[in-house]
Amino acid sequence: MRINISQAPPTDVVEGKKIYLRIIPILLALILGAILLALFLFAFGSSQETLLENIALALFVGPGLAFFFFAEKLHGYKALSAKQEKEMEEFRRQDPEIAAYCAKVSLLDRTLIKAEYDACKARAEKVKRP
């Protein structure tokens, strides 16, 4: 998720998180299916063993990579830790643009998420370095 603190904060933060929370269980189900298929092949064998091994591998690798991609996207929606909250207070004092952005988020009646924290931290580091 890209956050630009010079613009208005996104209002659909919860909707974006819901999308990822719907996709991840589907991917986990496909991965579990691949594992069960591999266990079946190991326990019972089959005349189509090569084909089933390839299917199990495809069901494991493809959704596995997609799972990590979407899990990383979901990571940006995490709530801030206490340490990050303290750092945000410092960022607000240092830069009026960050303070204005945080005020806009407060007007939306929500808390900051990690993606917004990362954007504010990048802004604060950019301001520190002339």
C-alpha atoms as a PDB file:
ATOM      1  CA  MET A   1       0.000   0.000   0.000  1.00  0.00           C
ATOM      2  CA  ARG A   2       1.423   3.329  -1.036  1.00  0.00           C
ATOM      3  CA  ILE A   3       0.790   6.244   1.268  1.00  0.00           C
ATOM      4  CA  ASN A   4       1.453   9.838   0.301  1.00  0.00           C
ATOM      5  CA  ILE A   5       1.229  12.010   3.395  1.00  0.00           C
ATOM      6  CA  SER A   6       0.899  15.191   1.345  1.00  0.00           C
ATOM      7  CA  GLN A   7      -2.526  13.949   0.206  1.00  0.00           C
ATOM      8  CA  ALA A   8      -5.633  12.975   2.128  1.00  0.00           C
ATOM      9  CA  PRO A   9      -5.404   9.646   3.966  1.00  0.00           C
ATOM     10  CA  PRO A  10      -7.183   6.661   2.420  1.00  0.00           C
ATOM     11  CA  THR A  11     -10.675   6.088   3.753  1.00  0.00           C
ATOM     12  CA  ASP A  12     -10.992   2.458   2.631  1.00  0.00           C
ATOM     13  CA  VAL A  13      -8.284   0.966   4.847  1.00  0.00           C
ATOM     14  CA  VAL A  14     -10.630  -1.626   6.338  1.00  0.00           C
ATOM     15  CA  GLU A  15     -11.887  -2.691   2.899  1.00  0.00           C
ATOM     16  CA  GLY A  16      -8.346  -3.269   1.648  1.00  0.00           C
ATOM     17  CA  LYS A  17      -7.597  -5.421   4.668  1.00  0.00           C
ATOM     18  CA  LYS A  18     -10.793  -7.430   4.153  1.00  0.00           C
ATOM     19  CA  ILE A  19      -9.779  -8.298   0.600  1.00  0.00           C
ATOM     20  CA  TYR A  20      -6.501  -9.804   1.762  1.00  0.00           C
ATOM     21  CA  LEU A  21      -8.221 -11.608   4.630  1.00  0.00           C
ATOM     22  CA  ARG A  22     -10.521 -13.274   2.098  1.00  0.00           C
ATOM     23  CA  ILE A  23      -7.737 -14.323  -0.283  1.00  0.00           C
ATOM     24  CA  ILE A  24      -5.333 -15.796   2.278  1.00  0.00           C
ATOM     25  CA  PRO A  25      -7.606 -18.639   3.548  1.00  0.00           C
ATOM     26  CA  ILE A  26      -8.285 -19.738  -0.032  1.00  0.00           C
ATOM     27  CA  LEU A  27      -4.563 -19.954  -0.707  1.00  0.00           C
ATOM     28  CA  LEU A  28      -4.015 -21.860   2.528  1.00  0.00           C
ATOM     29  CA  ALA A  29      -6.738 -24.328   1.517  1.00  0.00           C
ATOM     30  CA  LEU A  30      -4.975 -24.955  -1.810  1.00  0.00           C
ATOM     31  CA  ILE A  31      -1.672 -25.486  -0.017  1.00  0.00           C
ATOM     32  CA  LEU A  32      -3.320 -27.890   2.425  1.00  0.00           C
ATOM     33  CA  GLY A  33      -4.871 -29.756  -0.523  1.00  0.00           C
ATOM     34  CA  ALA A  34      -1.434 -30.143  -2.079  1.00  0.00           C
ATOM     35  CA  ILE A  35      -0.029 -31.510   1.171  1.00  0.00           C
ATOM     36  CA  LEU A  36      -2.919 -33.985   1.501  1.00  0.00           C
ATOM     37  CA  LEU A  37      -2.442 -35.107  -2.102  1.00  0.00           C
ATOM     38  CA  ALA A  38       1.263 -35.671  -1.462  1.00  0.00           C
ATOM     39  CA  LEU A  39       0.465 -37.664   1.694  1.00  0.00           C
ATOM     40  CA  PHE A  40      -2.024 -39.752  -0.271  1.00  0.00           C
ATOM     41  CA  LEU A  41       0.609 -40.506  -2.893  1.00  0.00           C
ATOM     42  CA  PHE A  42       3.124 -41.398  -0.211  1.00  0.00           C
ATOM     43  CA  ALA A  43       0.732 -43.702   1.632  1.00  0.00           C
ATOM     44  CA  PHE A  44      -1.067 -45.419  -1.239  1.00  0.00           C
ATOM     45  CA  GLY A  45       0.772 -44.704  -4.472  1.00  0.00           C
ATOM     46  CA  SER A  46      -0.960 -44.552  -7.816  1.00  0.00           C
ATOM     47  CA  SER A  47      -0.521 -45.518 -11.442  1.00  0.00           C
ATOM     48  CA  GLN A  48      -0.632 -41.792 -12.275  1.00  0.00           C
ATOM     49  CA  GLU A  49       2.001 -40.931  -9.674  1.00  0.00           C
ATOM     50  CA  THR A  50       4.057 -38.561 -11.844  1.00  0.00           C
ATOM     51  CA  LEU A  51       1.031 -36.540 -12.894  1.00  0.00           C
ATOM     52  CA  LEU A  52      -0.281 -36.310  -9.339  1.00  0.00           C
ATOM     53  CA  GLU A  53       3.150 -35.292  -8.032  1.00  0.00           C
ATOM     54  CA  ASN A  54       3.266 -32.459 -10.562  1.00  0.00           C
ATOM     55  CA  ILE A  55      -0.244 -31.357  -9.602  1.00  0.00           C
ATOM     56  CA  ALA A  56       0.667 -31.418  -5.904  1.00  0.00           C
ATOM     57  CA  LEU A  57       3.817 -29.421  -6.584  1.00  0.00           C
ATOM     58  CA  ALA A  58       1.929 -26.838  -8.633  1.00  0.00           C
ATOM     59  CA  LEU A  59      -0.760 -26.572  -5.949  1.00  0.00           C
ATOM     60  CA  PHE A  60       1.910 -26.074  -3.319  1.00  0.00           C
ATOM     61  CA  VAL A  61       4.314 -23.671  -5.035  1.00  0.00           C
ATOM     62  CA  GLY A  62       1.889 -21.363  -6.858  1.00  0.00           C
ATOM     63  CA  PRO A  63      -0.448 -20.617  -3.947  1.00  0.00           C
ATOM     64  CA  GLY A  64       2.549 -20.635  -1.586  1.00  0.00           C
ATOM     65  CA  LEU A  65       4.183 -17.765  -3.438  1.00  0.00           C
ATOM     66  CA  ALA A  66       0.878 -15.910  -3.702  1.00  0.00           C
ATOM     67  CA  PHE A  67       0.313 -16.467   0.037  1.00  0.00           C
ATOM     68  CA  PHE A  68       3.586 -14.767   0.929  1.00  0.00           C
ATOM     69  CA  PHE A  69       2.842 -11.907  -1.459  1.00  0.00           C
ATOM     70  CA  PHE A  70      -0.593 -11.224   0.059  1.00  0.00           C
ATOM     71  CA  ALA A  71       0.629 -11.789   3.613  1.00  0.00           C
ATOM     72  CA  GLU A  72       3.255  -9.110   3.032  1.00  0.00           C
ATOM     73  CA  LYS A  73       0.558  -6.766   1.719  1.00  0.00           C
ATOM     74  CA  LEU A  74      -1.519  -7.497   4.815  1.00  0.00           C
ATOM     75  CA  HIS A  75       1.493  -6.607   6.973  1.00  0.00           C
ATOM     76  CA  GLY A  76       1.031  -2.935   6.020  1.00  0.00           C
ATOM     77  CA  TYR A  77      -2.361  -2.884   7.773  1.00  0.00           C
ATOM     78  CA  LYS A  78      -0.991  -3.779  11.213  1.00  0.00           C
ATOM     79  CA  ALA A  79      -1.619  -1.494  14.166  1.00  0.00           C
ATOM     80  CA  LEU A  80       1.341   0.418  15.541  1.00  0.00           C
ATOM     81  CA  SER A  81       3.318  -0.835  18.500  1.00  0.00           C
ATOM     82  CA  ALA A  82       3.907   1.324  21.570  1.00  0.00           C
ATOM     83  CA  LYS A  83       7.429   2.147  20.374  1.00  0.00           C
ATOM     84  CA  GLN A  84       6.129   3.198  16.965  1.00  0.00           C
ATOM     85  CA  GLU A  85       3.452   5.360  18.625  1.00  0.00           C
ATOM     86  CA  LYS A  86       6.180   7.171  20.568  1.00  0.00           C
ATOM     87  CA  GLU A  87       8.179   7.682  17.383  1.00  0.00           C
ATOM     88  CA  MET A  88       5.064   9.073  15.679  1.00  0.00           C
ATOM     89  CA  GLU A  89       4.717  11.631  18.473  1.00  0.00           C
ATOM     90  CA  GLU A  90       8.267  12.728  17.773  1.00  0.00           C
ATOM     91  CA  PHE A  91       7.601  12.869  14.019  1.00  0.00           C
ATOM     92  CA  ARG A  92       4.527  15.057  14.669  1.00  0.00           C
ATOM     93  CA  ARG A  93       6.603  17.509  16.674  1.00  0.00           C
ATOM     94  CA  GLN A  94       9.324  17.659  14.016  1.00  0.00           C
ATOM     95  CA  ASP A  95       7.217  18.088  10.876  1.00  0.00           C
ATOM     96  CA  PRO A  96       3.949  20.015  10.522  1.00  0.00           C
ATOM     97  CA  GLU A  97       3.003  18.026   7.412  1.00  0.00           C
ATOM     98  CA  ILE A  98       3.105  14.780   9.397  1.00  0.00           C
ATOM     99  CA  ALA A  99       1.077  16.420  12.154  1.00  0.00           C
ATOM    100  CA  ALA A 100      -1.519  17.552   9.607  1.00  0.00           C
ATOM    101  CA  TYR A 101      -1.737  14.066   8.123  1.00  0.00           C
ATOM    102  CA  CYS A 102      -2.210  12.517  11.574  1.00  0.00           C
ATOM    103  CA  ALA A 103      -4.940  15.052  12.310  1.00  0.00           C
ATOM    104  CA  LYS A 104      -6.725  14.044   9.088  1.00  0.00           C
ATOM    105  CA  VAL A 105      -6.512  10.388  10.121  1.00  0.00           C
ATOM    106  CA  SER A 106      -7.979  11.277  13.510  1.00  0.00           C
ATOM    107  CA  LEU A 107     -10.871  13.053  11.796  1.00  0.00           C
ATOM    108  CA  LEU A 108     -11.623   9.785   9.981  1.00  0.00           C
ATOM    109  CA  ASP A 109     -11.982   8.205  13.441  1.00  0.00           C
ATOM    110  CA  ARG A 110      -9.310   5.562  12.944  1.00  0.00           C
ATOM    111  CA  THR A 111      -5.768   4.898  14.068  1.00  0.00           C
ATOM    112  CA  LEU A 112      -2.614   4.930  12.007  1.00  0.00           C
ATOM    113  CA  ILE A 113      -1.486   1.726  10.327  1.00  0.00           C
ATOM    114  CA  LYS A 114       2.040   0.493   9.664  1.00  0.00           C
ATOM    115  CA  ALA A 115       2.060   1.642   6.031  1.00  0.00           C
ATOM    116  CA  GLU A 116       1.277   5.189   7.172  1.00  0.00           C
ATOM    117  CA  TYR A 117       3.934   4.942   9.875  1.00  0.00           C
ATOM    118  CA  ASP A 118       6.492   3.892   7.265  1.00  0.00           C
ATOM    119  CA  ALA A 119       5.533   6.841   5.043  1.00  0.00           C
ATOM    120  CA  CYS A 120       5.801   9.264   7.967  1.00  0.00           C
ATOM    121  CA  LYS A 121       9.149   7.803   8.987  1.00  0.00           C
ATOM    122  CA  ALA A 122      10.484   8.193   5.440  1.00  0.00           C
ATOM    123  CA  ARG A 123       9.245  11.797   5.416  1.00  0.00           C
ATOM    124  CA  ALA A 124      10.886  12.524   8.798  1.00  0.00           C
ATOM    125  CA  GLU A 125      14.195  11.056   7.615  1.00  0.00           C
ATOM    126  CA  LYS A 126      13.974  13.087   4.399  1.00  0.00           C
ATOM    127  CA  VAL A 127      13.390  16.286   6.391  1.00  0.00           C
ATOM    128  CA  LYS A 128      16.316  15.563   8.727  1.00  0.00           C
ATOM    129  CA  ARG A 129      18.744  15.190   5.820  1.00  0.00           C
ATOM    130  CA  PRO A 130      19.139  18.534   4.021  1.00  0.00           C
END
